[in-house]
PDB file of C-alpha atoms in Angstrom:
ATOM      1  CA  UNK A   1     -21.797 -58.319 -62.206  1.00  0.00           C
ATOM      2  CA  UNK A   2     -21.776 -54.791 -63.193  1.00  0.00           C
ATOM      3  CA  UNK A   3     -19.285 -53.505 -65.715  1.00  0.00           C
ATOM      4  CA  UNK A   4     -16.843 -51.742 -63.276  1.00  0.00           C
ATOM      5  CA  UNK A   5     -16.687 -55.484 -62.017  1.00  0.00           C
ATOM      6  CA  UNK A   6     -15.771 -57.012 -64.923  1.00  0.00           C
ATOM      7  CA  UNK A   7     -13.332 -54.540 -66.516  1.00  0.00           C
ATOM      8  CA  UNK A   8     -11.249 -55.096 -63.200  1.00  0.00           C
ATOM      9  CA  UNK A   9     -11.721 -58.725 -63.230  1.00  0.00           C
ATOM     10  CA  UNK A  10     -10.568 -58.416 -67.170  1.00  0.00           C
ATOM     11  CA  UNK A  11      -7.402 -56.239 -66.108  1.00  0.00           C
ATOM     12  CA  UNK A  12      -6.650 -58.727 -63.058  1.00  0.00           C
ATOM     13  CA  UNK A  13      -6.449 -61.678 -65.515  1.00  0.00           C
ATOM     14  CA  UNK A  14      -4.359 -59.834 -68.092  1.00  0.00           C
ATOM     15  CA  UNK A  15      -1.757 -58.350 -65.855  1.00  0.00           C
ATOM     16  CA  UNK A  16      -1.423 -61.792 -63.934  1.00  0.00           C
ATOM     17  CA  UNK A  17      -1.078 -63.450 -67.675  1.00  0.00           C
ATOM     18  CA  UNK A  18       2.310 -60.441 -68.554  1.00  0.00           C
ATOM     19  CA  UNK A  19       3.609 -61.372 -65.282  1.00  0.00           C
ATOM     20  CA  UNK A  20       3.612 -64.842 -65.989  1.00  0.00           C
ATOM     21  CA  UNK A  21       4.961 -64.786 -69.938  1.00  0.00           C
ATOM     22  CA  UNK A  22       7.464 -61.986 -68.202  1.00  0.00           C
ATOM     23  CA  UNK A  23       8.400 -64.793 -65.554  1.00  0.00           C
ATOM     24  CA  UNK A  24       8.924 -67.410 -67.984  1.00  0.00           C
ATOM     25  CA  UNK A  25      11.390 -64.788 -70.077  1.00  0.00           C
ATOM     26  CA  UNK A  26      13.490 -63.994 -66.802  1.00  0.00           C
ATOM     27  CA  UNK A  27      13.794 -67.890 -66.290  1.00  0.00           C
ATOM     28  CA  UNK A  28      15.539 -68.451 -69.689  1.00  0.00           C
ATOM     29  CA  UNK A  29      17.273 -65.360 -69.437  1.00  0.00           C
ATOM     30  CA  UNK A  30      18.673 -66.331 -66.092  1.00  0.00           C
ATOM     31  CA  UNK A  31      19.428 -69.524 -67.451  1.00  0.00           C
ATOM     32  CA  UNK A  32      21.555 -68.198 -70.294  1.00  0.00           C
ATOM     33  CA  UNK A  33      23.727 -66.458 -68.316  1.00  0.00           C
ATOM     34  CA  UNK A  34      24.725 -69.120 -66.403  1.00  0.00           C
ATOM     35  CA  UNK A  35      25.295 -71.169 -69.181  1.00  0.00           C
ATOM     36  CA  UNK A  36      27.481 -68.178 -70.989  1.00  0.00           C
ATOM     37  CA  UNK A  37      29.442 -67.847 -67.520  1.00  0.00           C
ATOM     38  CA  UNK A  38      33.058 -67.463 -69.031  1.00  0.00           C
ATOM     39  CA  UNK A  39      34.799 -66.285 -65.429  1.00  0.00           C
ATOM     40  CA  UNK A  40      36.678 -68.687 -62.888  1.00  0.00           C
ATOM     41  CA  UNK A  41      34.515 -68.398 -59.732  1.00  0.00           C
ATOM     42  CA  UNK A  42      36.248 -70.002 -57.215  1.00  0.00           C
ATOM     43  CA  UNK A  43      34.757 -68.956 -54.265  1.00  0.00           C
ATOM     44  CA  UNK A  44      31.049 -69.381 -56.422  1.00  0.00           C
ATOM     45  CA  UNK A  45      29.659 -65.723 -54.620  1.00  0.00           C
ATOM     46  CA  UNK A  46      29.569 -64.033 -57.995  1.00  0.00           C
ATOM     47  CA  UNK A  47      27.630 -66.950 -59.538  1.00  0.00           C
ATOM     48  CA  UNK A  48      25.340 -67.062 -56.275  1.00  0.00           C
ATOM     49  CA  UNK A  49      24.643 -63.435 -56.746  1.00  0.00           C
ATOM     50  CA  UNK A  50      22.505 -63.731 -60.279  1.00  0.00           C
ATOM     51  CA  UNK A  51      19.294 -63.658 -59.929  1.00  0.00           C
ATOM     52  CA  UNK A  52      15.721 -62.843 -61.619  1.00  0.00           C
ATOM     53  CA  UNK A  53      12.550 -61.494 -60.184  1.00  0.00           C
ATOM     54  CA  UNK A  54       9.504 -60.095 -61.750  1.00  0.00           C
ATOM     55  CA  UNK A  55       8.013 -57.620 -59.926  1.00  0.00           C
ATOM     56  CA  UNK A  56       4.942 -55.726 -59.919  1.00  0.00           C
ATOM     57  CA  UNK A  57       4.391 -51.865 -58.422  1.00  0.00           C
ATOM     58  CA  UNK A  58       7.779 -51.734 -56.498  1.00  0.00           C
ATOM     59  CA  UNK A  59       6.804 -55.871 -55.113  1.00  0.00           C
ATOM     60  CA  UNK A  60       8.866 -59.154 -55.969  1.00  0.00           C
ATOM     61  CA  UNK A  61       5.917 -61.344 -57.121  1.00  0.00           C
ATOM     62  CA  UNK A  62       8.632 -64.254 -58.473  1.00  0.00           C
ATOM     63  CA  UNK A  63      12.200 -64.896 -58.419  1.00  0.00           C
ATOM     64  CA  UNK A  64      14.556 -67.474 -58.729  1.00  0.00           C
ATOM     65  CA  UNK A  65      18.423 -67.926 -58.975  1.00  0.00           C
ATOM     66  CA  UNK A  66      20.865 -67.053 -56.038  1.00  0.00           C
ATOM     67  CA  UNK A  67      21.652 -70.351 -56.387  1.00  0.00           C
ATOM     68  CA  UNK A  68      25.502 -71.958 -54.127  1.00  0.00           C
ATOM     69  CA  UNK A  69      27.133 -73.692 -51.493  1.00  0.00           C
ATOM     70  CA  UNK A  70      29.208 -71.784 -48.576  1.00  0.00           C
ATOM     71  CA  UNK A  71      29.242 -68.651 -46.945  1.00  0.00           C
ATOM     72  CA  UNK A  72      30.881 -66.798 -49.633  1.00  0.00           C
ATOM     73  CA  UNK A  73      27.917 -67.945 -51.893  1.00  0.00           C
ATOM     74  CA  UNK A  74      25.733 -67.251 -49.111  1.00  0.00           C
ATOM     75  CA  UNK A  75      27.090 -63.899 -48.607  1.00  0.00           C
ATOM     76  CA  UNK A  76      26.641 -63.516 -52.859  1.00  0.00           C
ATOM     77  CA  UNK A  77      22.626 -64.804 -52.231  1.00  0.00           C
ATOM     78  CA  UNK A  78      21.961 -62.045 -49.754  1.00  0.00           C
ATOM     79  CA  UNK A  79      24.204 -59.617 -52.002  1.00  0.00           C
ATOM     80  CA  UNK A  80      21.560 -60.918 -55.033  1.00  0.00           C
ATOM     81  CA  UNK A  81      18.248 -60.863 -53.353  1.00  0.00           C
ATOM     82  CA  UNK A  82      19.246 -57.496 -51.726  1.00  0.00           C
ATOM     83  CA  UNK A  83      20.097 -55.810 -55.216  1.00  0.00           C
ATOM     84  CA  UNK A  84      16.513 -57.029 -56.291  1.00  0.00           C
ATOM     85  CA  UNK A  85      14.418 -55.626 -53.463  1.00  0.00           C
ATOM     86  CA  UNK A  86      15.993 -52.204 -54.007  1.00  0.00           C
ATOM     87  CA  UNK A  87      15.874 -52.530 -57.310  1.00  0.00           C
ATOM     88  CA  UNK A  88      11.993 -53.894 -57.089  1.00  0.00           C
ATOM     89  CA  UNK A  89      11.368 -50.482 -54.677  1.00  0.00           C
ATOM     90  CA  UNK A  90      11.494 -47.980 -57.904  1.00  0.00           C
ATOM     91  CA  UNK A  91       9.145 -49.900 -60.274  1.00  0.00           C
ATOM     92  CA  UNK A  92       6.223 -48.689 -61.642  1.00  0.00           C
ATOM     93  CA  UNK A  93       4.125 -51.465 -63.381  1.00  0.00           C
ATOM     94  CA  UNK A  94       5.605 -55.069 -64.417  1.00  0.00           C
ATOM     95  CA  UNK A  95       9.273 -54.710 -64.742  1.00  0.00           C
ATOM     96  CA  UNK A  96      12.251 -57.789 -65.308  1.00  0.00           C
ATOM     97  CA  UNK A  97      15.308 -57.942 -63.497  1.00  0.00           C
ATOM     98  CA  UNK A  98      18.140 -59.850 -63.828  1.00  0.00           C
ATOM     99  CA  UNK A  99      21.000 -59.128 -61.291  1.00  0.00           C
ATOM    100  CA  UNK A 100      24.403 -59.656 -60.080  1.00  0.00           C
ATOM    101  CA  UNK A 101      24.371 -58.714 -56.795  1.00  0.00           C
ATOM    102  CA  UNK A 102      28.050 -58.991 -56.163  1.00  0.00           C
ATOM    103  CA  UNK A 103      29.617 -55.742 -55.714  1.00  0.00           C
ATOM    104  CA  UNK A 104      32.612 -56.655 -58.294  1.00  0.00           C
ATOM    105  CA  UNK A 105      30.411 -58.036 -60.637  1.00  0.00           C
ATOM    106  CA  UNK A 106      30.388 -54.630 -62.977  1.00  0.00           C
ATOM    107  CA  UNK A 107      34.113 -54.886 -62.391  1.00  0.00           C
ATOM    108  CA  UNK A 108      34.232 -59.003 -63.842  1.00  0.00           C
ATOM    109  CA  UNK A 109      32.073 -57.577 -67.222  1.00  0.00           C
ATOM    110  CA  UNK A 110      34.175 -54.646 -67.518  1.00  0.00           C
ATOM    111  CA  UNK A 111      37.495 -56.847 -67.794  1.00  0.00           C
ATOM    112  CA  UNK A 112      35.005 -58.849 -70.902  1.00  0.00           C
ATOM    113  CA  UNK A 113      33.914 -61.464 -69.180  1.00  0.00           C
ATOM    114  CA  UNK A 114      30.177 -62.664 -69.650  1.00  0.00           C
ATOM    115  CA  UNK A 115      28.288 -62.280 -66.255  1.00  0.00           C
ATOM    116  CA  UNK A 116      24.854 -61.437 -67.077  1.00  0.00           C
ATOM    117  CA  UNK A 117      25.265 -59.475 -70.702  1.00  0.00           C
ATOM    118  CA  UNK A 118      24.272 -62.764 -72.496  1.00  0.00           C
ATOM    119  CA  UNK A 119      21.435 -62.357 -70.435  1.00  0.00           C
ATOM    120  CA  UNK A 120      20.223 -59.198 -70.639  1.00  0.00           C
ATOM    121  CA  UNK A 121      20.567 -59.199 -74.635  1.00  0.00           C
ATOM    122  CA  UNK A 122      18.068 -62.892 -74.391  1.00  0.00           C
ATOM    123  CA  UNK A 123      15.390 -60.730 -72.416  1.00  0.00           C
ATOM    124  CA  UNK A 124      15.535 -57.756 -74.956  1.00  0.00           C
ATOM    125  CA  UNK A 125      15.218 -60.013 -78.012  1.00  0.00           C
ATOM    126  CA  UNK A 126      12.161 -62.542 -76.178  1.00  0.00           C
ATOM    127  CA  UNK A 127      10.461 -59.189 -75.077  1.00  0.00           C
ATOM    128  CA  UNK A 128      10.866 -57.598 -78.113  1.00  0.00           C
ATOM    129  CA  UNK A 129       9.325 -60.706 -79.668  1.00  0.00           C
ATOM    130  CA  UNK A 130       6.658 -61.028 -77.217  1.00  0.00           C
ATOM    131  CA  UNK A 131       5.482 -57.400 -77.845  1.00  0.00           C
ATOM    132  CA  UNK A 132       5.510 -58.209 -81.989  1.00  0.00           C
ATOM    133  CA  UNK A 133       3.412 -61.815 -81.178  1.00  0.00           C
ATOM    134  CA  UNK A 134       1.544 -62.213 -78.502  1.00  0.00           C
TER     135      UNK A 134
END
C-alpha cells in the first residue's frame, strides 16, 4: 500500500469515527428537547417537526426524530425532514442539526416556550467537551 493509500484510508476512518461521536451527540440532544417540551401540542405537528441529522459535504448521512401520528404530524415530518435537506445543502464538512421544521416553531420559542433551545445548549456543551477530550 503506498502512502497516498494509507493517509486516505487514515482520513476515511477518522472522519467516519466524528460522524459517528457527532451522531451519538445529536441523539441526546434530540432527546433532550423532547423531554424539555414545555408547549401544549395538540395537534403533535410541532413535536413531529424536530429532528437531527448529521451530515457530511451538503449530504444527510444519519437522522432520526420526526417522530407522530396523523396528518398534521405527518405534514410536521415532511416540514422537519425538508428543513434538514436544505439545511444539509450549505454544509461544508461534518455539521449537526437539530430542527423544528414547523413554520411557527420560532414563533412557540419566542413566546418562552422550550422547543429545541434545551437542545441546542446540550450539543454546544457535549461538543465543546468532545473537542477538550477526545
Amino acid at each position: 500500500m503506498e502512502l497516498r493509500e494509507f493517509l486516505a484510508e487514515v482520513r476515511k476512518e477518522a472522519i467516519t469515527e466524528v460522524i459517528d461521536d457527532v451522531r451519538f451527540i445529536a441523539k441526546g440532544c434530540y432527546e433532550e428537547a423532547i423531554r424539555r417540551k414545555q408547549y401544549a401540542d395538540k395537534s403533535g405537528r410541532l413535536s413531529a417537526s424536530i429532528g437531527w441529522a448529521v451530515c457530511y459535504d451538503g449530504k444527510v448521512v444519519h437522522s432520526g426524530g420526526f417522530t407522530g401520528n396523523g396528518r398534521k404530524a405527518s405534514a410536521g415530518q415532511s416540514a422537519g425532514r425538508e428543513a434538514v435537506q436544505e439545511l444539509a445543502r450549505e454544509s461544508k464538512g461534518i455539521r449537526l442539526i437539530l430542527v423544528a421544521g414547523a413554520p411557527y416553531a420560532t414563533q412557540v420559542e419566542a413566546r418562552g416556550f422550550d422547543v429545541t433551545t434545551s437542545g441546542e445548549l446540550l450539543a454546544e456543551e457535549m461538543v465543546q467537551w468532545w473537542l477538550n477530550n477526545a
